[in-house]
């Protein structure tokens, strides 16, 4: 279905425009299906969209009781003595979703799922990886790497993670009929969720990721965690290959930190260096890819208008 880029003035207009698209798409899905399945992101970018979406649902414009959702990712290694404490930690993505969307809805979604990173004890994971090096391998060309657990690992703990947490999440998405509308943000290096720069596309359904040192440092610098020791070192994440199986992907980006990766994702080649560049392949195969950007994030992209037109990208300027 191609690629459309909406350029907005600022975060407020970006949020309104993105929410209008999400609401319209969801209403359309529910006209043709009993239920709609949404893929959801965390971070600052979708927070305004979620407020508008919840308001639309509460005003009766769409039936939240016919929606189920799957989140992109979750930390492994949040502070807490047990899974319950980790799940309810203020920096968990489950907690974020309750604060930003689920708790705002008067009528709740049928079902909400977040990857079960809170079930994994990070100390046990690190020990099992250290003691069972033949059970897994790193994949990735940069500091953030995918930890690929091999078939039939000797470690029962790693076997459980692979079967129930990684493959199990992918199975649940498939059983739901797949994601109709996937909302994503973008990292400064072009990563989607915790599919970090340099992690291969092939086999990237649901990943166990050892986080890039830069990602950990940013989490501390941004005030999410007090120290690197308290900051999680691992995460569970949908990979680009699974993200871009949705029928529609809605990407939001705001601010100067996203400018280069946004431009490279549509003007450059498809490369794991910029995971969101996979969207080009997705759109070429018939997927609907929609970017909603503020004018700062769109800056370098707009400098390549002629190339965008040659590639068939439709530009819509609201700024």
XYZ file of C-alpha atoms in Angstrom:
319
model
C 0.000 0.000 0.000
C 3.020 2.278 0.112
C 4.519 4.913 2.388
C 2.919 8.166 3.560
C 4.772 10.810 5.586
C 2.820 13.394 7.579
C 4.824 16.423 8.740
C 3.448 18.356 11.723
C 4.418 21.530 13.582
C 5.153 20.094 16.997
C 4.428 17.298 19.465
C 0.866 18.486 20.115
C -0.089 18.452 16.440
C 1.809 15.192 15.900
C -0.230 13.582 18.691
C -3.533 14.823 17.277
C -2.708 13.719 13.733
C -1.425 10.302 14.811
C -4.438 9.723 17.057
C -6.822 10.653 14.246
C -5.147 8.047 12.040
C -5.177 5.401 14.792
C -8.834 6.025 15.645
C -9.883 5.997 11.988
C -7.966 2.796 11.300
C -9.386 1.078 14.392
C -12.956 2.045 13.494
C -12.360 0.652 9.995
C -10.977 -2.615 11.377
C -13.971 -3.044 13.697
C -16.372 -2.561 10.793
C -14.881 -5.604 9.101
C -13.843 -7.781 12.055
C -15.223 -8.774 15.433
C -12.018 -7.644 17.151
C -9.071 -5.342 16.424
C -5.528 -6.207 17.481
C -3.212 -3.283 18.198
C 0.550 -3.317 18.701
C 1.615 -0.694 21.228
C 4.820 1.180 22.006
C 6.148 2.990 25.060
C 8.295 6.112 25.341
C 7.335 9.753 25.042
C 6.339 9.698 21.362
C 2.958 7.886 21.684
C 1.817 9.445 24.980
C -0.215 12.208 23.348
C -1.736 9.759 20.890
C -2.847 7.537 23.792
C -4.611 10.416 25.549
C -6.576 11.281 22.393
C -7.288 7.604 21.664
C -8.653 7.011 25.181
C -10.824 10.118 24.901
C -12.253 8.895 21.587
C -13.022 5.498 23.124
C -14.613 7.064 26.212
C -16.762 9.276 23.972
C -18.078 6.179 22.189
C -16.344 6.753 18.855
C -14.907 3.227 19.002
C -15.537 0.160 21.155
C -12.508 -0.484 23.382
C -14.173 -3.720 24.509
C -13.450 -5.204 21.074
C -9.714 -4.434 21.129
C -6.793 -6.556 22.286
C -3.208 -5.338 22.413
C 0.371 -6.578 22.383
C 3.227 -4.382 23.529
C 6.542 -4.280 21.734
C 8.931 -4.851 24.614
C 9.744 -5.060 28.301
C 12.848 -4.863 30.442
C 14.558 -7.844 32.046
C 16.283 -6.954 35.315
C 14.123 -4.237 36.813
C 14.720 -3.737 40.553
C 12.562 -6.051 42.667
C 12.787 -9.241 44.690
C 10.163 -11.063 42.622
C 8.194 -10.890 39.377
C 5.326 -8.938 40.941
C 7.623 -6.206 42.242
C 9.417 -5.993 38.906
C 6.129 -5.830 36.986
C 4.861 -2.968 39.147
C 8.132 -1.038 39.127
C 7.456 2.545 37.920
C 9.859 2.031 34.997
C 8.250 -1.194 33.784
C 6.453 -0.890 30.477
C 3.413 -2.634 31.962
C 3.200 0.184 34.534
C 3.707 2.763 31.764
C 0.781 1.382 29.761
C -1.534 1.494 32.781
C -0.549 5.124 33.390
C -0.708 6.309 29.798
C -3.541 4.304 28.205
C -5.141 1.338 29.959
C -5.998 3.259 33.125
C -7.628 6.047 31.094
C -10.144 3.736 29.425
C -13.631 3.549 30.936
C -14.275 0.334 28.998
C -11.216 -1.906 29.071
C -9.591 -3.809 26.215
C -10.519 -7.501 25.944
C -6.925 -8.430 26.636
C -3.601 -6.649 27.060
C -0.230 -8.362 26.806
C 3.294 -7.164 27.527
C 6.344 -9.445 27.027
C 7.002 -11.355 30.260
C 10.408 -9.854 30.990
C 9.429 -9.424 34.648
C 9.292 -13.210 35.062
C 13.004 -13.520 34.291
C 15.448 -13.056 37.139
C 18.407 -11.204 35.619
C 20.996 -12.705 37.998
C 19.806 -16.216 37.147
C 19.827 -15.381 33.439
C 23.409 -14.091 33.573
C 24.532 -17.172 35.507
C 22.833 -19.575 33.066
C 24.359 -17.791 30.078
C 27.797 -17.913 31.683
C 27.561 -21.607 32.611
C 25.941 -22.811 29.360
C 27.814 -21.037 26.581
C 27.047 -23.818 24.107
C 23.320 -23.135 24.431
C 23.325 -19.709 22.823
C 25.130 -17.205 20.628
C 25.277 -13.453 20.178
C 24.041 -11.934 16.920
C 24.674 -8.341 15.958
C 27.456 -6.120 14.701
C 27.177 -3.399 17.351
C 27.184 -3.201 21.153
C 23.525 -4.186 21.544
C 23.138 -7.847 20.599
C 20.465 -10.481 20.265
C 21.011 -13.507 22.523
C 19.876 -16.416 20.343
C 19.074 -19.535 22.366
C 19.716 -22.644 20.292
C 17.180 -25.474 19.841
C 17.166 -28.009 22.707
C 19.470 -26.139 25.124
C 20.867 -28.068 28.095
C 19.864 -25.293 30.492
C 16.251 -25.766 31.593
C 16.082 -22.046 32.422
C 17.149 -20.979 28.931
C 14.823 -23.589 27.392
C 11.926 -22.090 29.367
C 12.785 -18.555 28.225
C 12.912 -19.640 24.590
C 9.751 -21.762 24.609
C 7.425 -19.829 26.879
C 8.584 -16.213 26.824
C 10.083 -15.647 23.355
C 8.371 -18.160 21.067
C 5.291 -18.110 23.296
C 4.734 -14.385 22.713
C 5.032 -14.829 18.951
C 2.541 -17.719 19.105
C 0.014 -15.601 21.005
C 0.243 -12.844 18.394
C -0.243 -15.376 15.603
C -3.199 -16.969 17.411
C -4.880 -13.558 17.625
C -4.789 -13.294 13.835
C -1.792 -10.975 13.734
C -1.535 -7.275 14.481
C -3.831 -4.962 12.533
C -2.244 -1.647 13.529
C 1.255 -1.412 14.997
C 2.301 1.843 16.675
C 6.055 2.375 17.000
C 8.502 5.073 17.987
C 12.115 5.216 16.867
C 15.381 5.348 18.769
C 18.112 7.834 18.009
C 20.037 5.196 16.039
C 16.987 4.013 14.147
C 16.119 1.097 16.383
C 12.555 -0.109 16.847
C 11.684 -1.236 20.383
C 14.858 -3.017 21.602
C 15.778 -4.333 18.160
C 19.080 -2.501 18.464
C 21.222 -1.194 15.620
C 23.197 -4.039 14.020
C 20.939 -6.933 15.066
C 20.106 -8.974 11.923
C 16.584 -8.944 10.503
C 16.425 -12.683 9.788
C 14.869 -14.663 12.618
C 13.916 -11.532 14.561
C 10.432 -12.449 15.741
C 10.772 -12.030 19.515
C 14.254 -11.308 20.820
C 16.193 -11.588 24.043
C 18.507 -8.577 23.802
C 21.627 -7.608 25.708
C 21.280 -3.860 25.749
C 23.731 -1.473 24.153
C 25.868 0.326 26.775
C 24.633 3.579 25.238
C 21.018 2.520 25.862
C 21.826 1.775 29.511
C 23.726 5.062 29.942
C 20.830 7.021 28.411
C 18.360 5.366 30.791
C 20.452 6.613 33.724
C 21.058 10.057 32.202
C 17.323 10.492 31.546
C 16.575 9.758 35.193
C 14.824 6.408 34.729
C 17.356 4.664 36.973
C 19.771 6.058 39.575
C 22.803 4.005 38.558
C 23.980 1.605 35.852
C 23.789 -1.207 38.422
C 20.060 -0.560 38.903
C 19.433 -0.231 35.163
C 18.393 -3.446 33.376
C 21.001 -5.019 31.112
C 18.581 -7.135 29.076
C 15.149 -6.854 27.487
C 12.532 -8.864 25.607
C 11.480 -7.251 22.340
C 9.597 -7.852 19.148
C 12.090 -7.801 16.301
C 11.701 -5.798 13.103
C 10.658 -8.918 11.208
C 7.616 -9.326 13.482
C 6.844 -5.614 13.873
C 6.562 -5.234 10.111
C 4.127 -8.109 9.701
C 1.313 -5.848 10.904
C -1.228 -4.757 8.314
C -0.448 -1.084 9.051
C 2.598 0.372 10.827
C 2.288 3.877 12.288
C 5.682 5.386 13.174
C 5.992 8.503 15.352
C 9.136 10.603 15.682
C 9.737 13.961 17.318
C 12.869 16.048 17.831
C 16.416 16.463 16.569
C 17.700 13.137 17.939
C 15.534 11.286 15.401
C 16.335 13.417 12.337
C 19.183 11.391 10.844
C 17.720 7.937 11.417
C 14.323 8.980 10.016
C 15.976 10.296 6.845
C 18.201 7.239 6.407
C 15.262 4.898 6.929
C 13.521 6.128 3.766
C 16.318 7.670 1.673
C 19.020 5.076 2.337
C 19.317 1.345 1.853
C 17.581 -1.322 3.919
C 20.128 -2.229 6.596
C 20.165 -3.653 10.150
C 22.235 -0.576 11.024
C 18.926 1.327 10.842
C 16.308 -1.247 11.902
C 13.347 0.935 10.872
C 14.693 0.881 7.301
C 13.020 -2.557 7.133
C 9.861 -0.531 6.527
C 10.946 -0.029 2.909
C 10.868 -3.789 2.321
C 7.566 -4.028 4.192
C 5.915 -1.348 2.044
C 7.289 -2.893 -1.165
C 5.553 -6.140 -0.189
C 2.202 -4.376 0.179
C 2.266 -3.150 3.779
C 0.918 0.270 4.728
C 3.617 2.396 6.376
C 2.697 5.787 7.842
C 5.212 8.221 9.374
C 3.960 11.084 11.547
C 6.829 13.477 12.297
C 7.315 16.906 13.750
C 9.125 19.263 11.384
C 12.413 18.930 13.293
C 12.483 15.139 12.975
C 11.479 15.546 9.319
C 14.237 18.081 8.524
C 16.753 15.879 6.668
C 13.998 13.817 5.086
C 12.396 16.903 3.531
C 15.754 17.874 2.041
C 15.403 14.726 -0.073
C 11.957 15.485 -1.512
C 12.954 14.592 -5.080
C 14.277 11.197 -4.034
C 11.195 10.541 -1.918
C 8.988 11.307 -4.908
C 11.080 9.007 -7.099
C 10.604 6.248 -4.532
C 6.851 6.798 -4.466
C 6.668 8.229 -0.929
C 3.644 10.493 -0.436
C 4.343 13.680 1.573
C 1.581 15.505 3.462
C 2.562 18.721 5.224
C 0.444 19.948 8.140
C 3.140 22.211 9.632
